[in-house]
Amino acid sequence: MRHIKNSIPRIAVIGAVVSLAGVFTVSRPSQAQDSADAQLATVKQYCSGCHSDKLKTGGVSFEGITAASIAKDPELFEKAVRKLRGRVMPPPGAKQPEGKAVDSLVSWLEDSLDKVPSQAYITDSQVLHRLNRKEYENAVRDLLLVEVNGAELLPQDDTAQGFDNIASALQVSPSFIEQYVSAARNVAVQALGKGDARAQGWTFRAPSGNQLTHVPGLPLGTRGGILAKVDLPADGEYRINIADMANGLWGNQLEYENPVVVTLDNKVVYETVVGGEADTKFFDQVMNGALDRVNARLKNIKFQATAGPHKIGVTFRRQSFAESDDQLQMFTPGGGQDRSYRVNSFQLLGPFDARGLSSTPSRDRILTCNPAKDKTKTPEACAKEIFSTLAKRAYRRPVTSDDIAELMQYYADGAKEGGFESGIRAGITGTLASPFFLYRGERVAAGLKPGEKYAITDLELASKLSFFLWNSIPDDELLDLAARNRLSEPATLDKQVQRMLADPRSKTLASDFVPQWLDMKRLDDIVPDSDVFPYASGRMDPRQDFRTELTLFADSIFREDRNVLDLLRASHTYLNERIALHYGITDVKGDHFRRVELKDSVRWGLLGKGAILMAAAYPNRTSPVLRGSFILNHLQGVPPANPPPGVPALNDKDIGTTKALTVRQLMAAHRASPTCSACHAVMDPLGFALENFDATGMWRDKDRYAGTVIDSAGELPDGTAIKGPDDLRKALLSRPDQFVQTFVENLLTYSMGRTHEYYDMPTVRKIVRDTAAKDYKFSAIVQAVVNSEQFKMRRVPQQLVQSASK
């Protein structure tokens, strides 16, 4: 059991029958003692060779271990259990116990660890929990009906254990405060609008890929283009400038007509044609300045629009498909865009001649009282009514007179400068900049002793529940139940969890939790090499589509309340034409994603998803090590040990040049070192099983450089022979509790908003055991997490009580 840092001191023989923690006692039946002796004999036989007082491999000695040792150092034995579960210890090449012996030892160790008395899993740390970017976006949307981009407004969030919602990692500096105040001002203006707004600009860029098919949301009968969503600040005239389409020294593609259409909320506001016989003739005759005249039709396009959210489209009228005239076939799957223009970007400017404000969803949400329309109420009375509603939702609790008094001060300052709406705008700014909005805090229960546990309040539970399942603030139903202290009632809480899971907002579990659990942030760094993968780079970069596929797939498992093991074995996915062609599927057409039953089982579940395969690779080649490490870490919950210092990288120069070695041949030379072989023997078979997928997730039968058939065969540490994705999936599913435990551990971490520790594992194991009888259904796991003491209970901190007594 290598890489376990602590050491176990020798313990007297009497420790075998008397546990200092009270777990193992002389009153235990002899059968239990016999079991303990058998397990200790297994440890002695297979572990003590490396983990002796003399060698202390990994800084650990199991020499003289007794049953009482477990209660004395549970952290060490949780690490041991994790490595035994992952079959990474004893290391490959060492003498191995039978599988049943390992399972028996793991069961005994876990049972012993679960009985160690501890309340450490119930946190006693009082950490203010700041909203991260995504939570801020969602909270603003649900509070004010305004869509904002947190990445543009707020600083980047730090992460811990892969998650960006960990309270201890979400620190605040003076510069953070300034950005949050600035963001509050911008959001307040966007929410209420500004009748005298000055002209400003927005730029919208097209995603990667061709533009040969219809973009969902644009009018039928169009192809390609950009659909932009924008909140306009005022009624008035707006203008659009579309990026040049006619370019190039020789006016290539100018001979083909491309009818351009500009739409506002699906209504055509401008049409023109770029290219065609007239443009080609003019270019032939004039040349100098001819392309500028063509592109001028795409500039200074004027239209009238009201304030509020709008959808602005720049697209093309769809024409008939025609075969390419090019002599060479394009690399792009499904053909290229050699005879059709594309919209690369466009700029929106305005308002010019601002003429006030029309009704918008956000204004209607905010201005529930307006003295200009209701003469019976004063501006101050309306302001108090508005702030009472908004602050209750924003602060996630009933408001106090002090809350309203503070917001009325903001109102008074704003009203002096610009009247009623200016005062309301200032009050919204104050609300969004308030620590009651930006932070989640939990009060320590009064009258309790240090270390004593207590339940969080119903209002705190409402916030914790909504940020877990919706990544946003509670709705009115949740707050009302919490205000009446009914949310914590078991039947009510279960009902609310089911309601919230059925709500569309729970999609954040698929779009936020899943990518962080699976470390999909790596996709940002893996830019496909255009020289090696021209079909998956530049405009054909599939990464964003891969992210969409993964989100839709995970959401379908969660929303249909399926067994979470279906994340590994489900035979469906969600594809558009581009990803379908990448997967070798030719009967999916168009840019929109739809559910597809996969005939080829190699694509089933997470192991066949392009996002997973690409994130665990390099930009120019596959990496069995990265893919094996991914499976160990994220699917089995057994993080591999860090490589020793000074390990050389693979010699990429050997790929495709002089030696034409396969990745397997390169890895064989790399892992020849004894210091490398132990870990690689665990990781490499897992990664090689996926070697038929190239670095972009496309299937291949032969190595592109060596020209030899891909060898995906390998042997797992327990002796199981595998070859290809199907065998790998079958091996992972042969121990279903291992994957479920990894899923539960990560979901619990995400729900708690703190890092998981060794003392959380008994709870994780209990959830896995309890939900096994419920077929590991997603909702059953969520319910178990919500009802865990980690989620609902806290302890009085020792330091806080001591400080209060001074």
Short mmCIF file of N, CA and C in Angstrom, two decimals, residues 117 150 156 258 283 347 401 438 569 596 613 669 679 744:
data_model
loop_
_atom_site.label_atom_id
_atom_site.label_comp_id
_atom_site.label_asym_id
_atom_site.label_seq_id
_atom_site.Cartn_x
_atom_site.Cartn_y
_atom_site.Cartn_z
N PRO A 117 -15.99 6.22 16.51
CA PRO A 117 -16.82 7.37 16.92
C PRO A 117 -16.14 8.69 16.56
N GLY A 150 -21.24 36.37 -16.08
CA GLY A 150 -20.40 36.52 -14.90
C GLY A 150 -18.93 36.61 -15.23
N GLN A 156 -12.15 35.77 -11.80
CA GLN A 156 -12.20 34.31 -11.89
C GLN A 156 -12.23 33.70 -10.50
N ASN A 258 -25.07 34.98 -52.27
CA ASN A 258 -25.35 34.63 -50.88
C ASN A 258 -26.32 35.67 -50.31
N PHE A 283 -16.19 43.38 -60.36
CA PHE A 283 -14.82 43.11 -59.89
C PHE A 283 -13.87 42.92 -61.07
N GLN A 347 -21.29 43.59 -35.33
CA GLN A 347 -21.27 44.57 -34.25
C GLN A 347 -22.61 45.29 -34.20
N SER A 401 -36.57 45.92 9.30
CA SER A 401 -36.69 47.36 9.11
C SER A 401 -35.33 47.98 8.82
N LEU A 438 -24.39 38.70 -1.51
CA LEU A 438 -23.17 38.11 -2.04
C LEU A 438 -22.66 36.92 -1.24
N ARG A 569 -23.19 3.21 -19.04
CA ARG A 569 -23.66 2.16 -19.95
C ARG A 569 -24.83 2.58 -20.84
N VAL A 596 -30.15 10.42 -29.91
CA VAL A 596 -29.81 9.40 -30.89
C VAL A 596 -29.46 8.11 -30.16
N LEU A 613 -12.82 11.93 -24.05
CA LEU A 613 -11.67 11.42 -24.79
C LEU A 613 -10.70 12.54 -25.15
N ALA A 669 8.96 1.79 -23.92
CA ALA A 669 10.29 2.28 -23.58
C ALA A 669 10.23 3.17 -22.34
N CYS A 679 3.09 2.26 -11.30
CA CYS A 679 1.90 3.06 -11.58
C CYS A 679 1.39 2.85 -13.00
N VAL A 744 -21.05 9.59 -5.58
CA VAL A 744 -21.62 10.13 -4.34
C VAL A 744 -20.62 11.04 -3.64
#
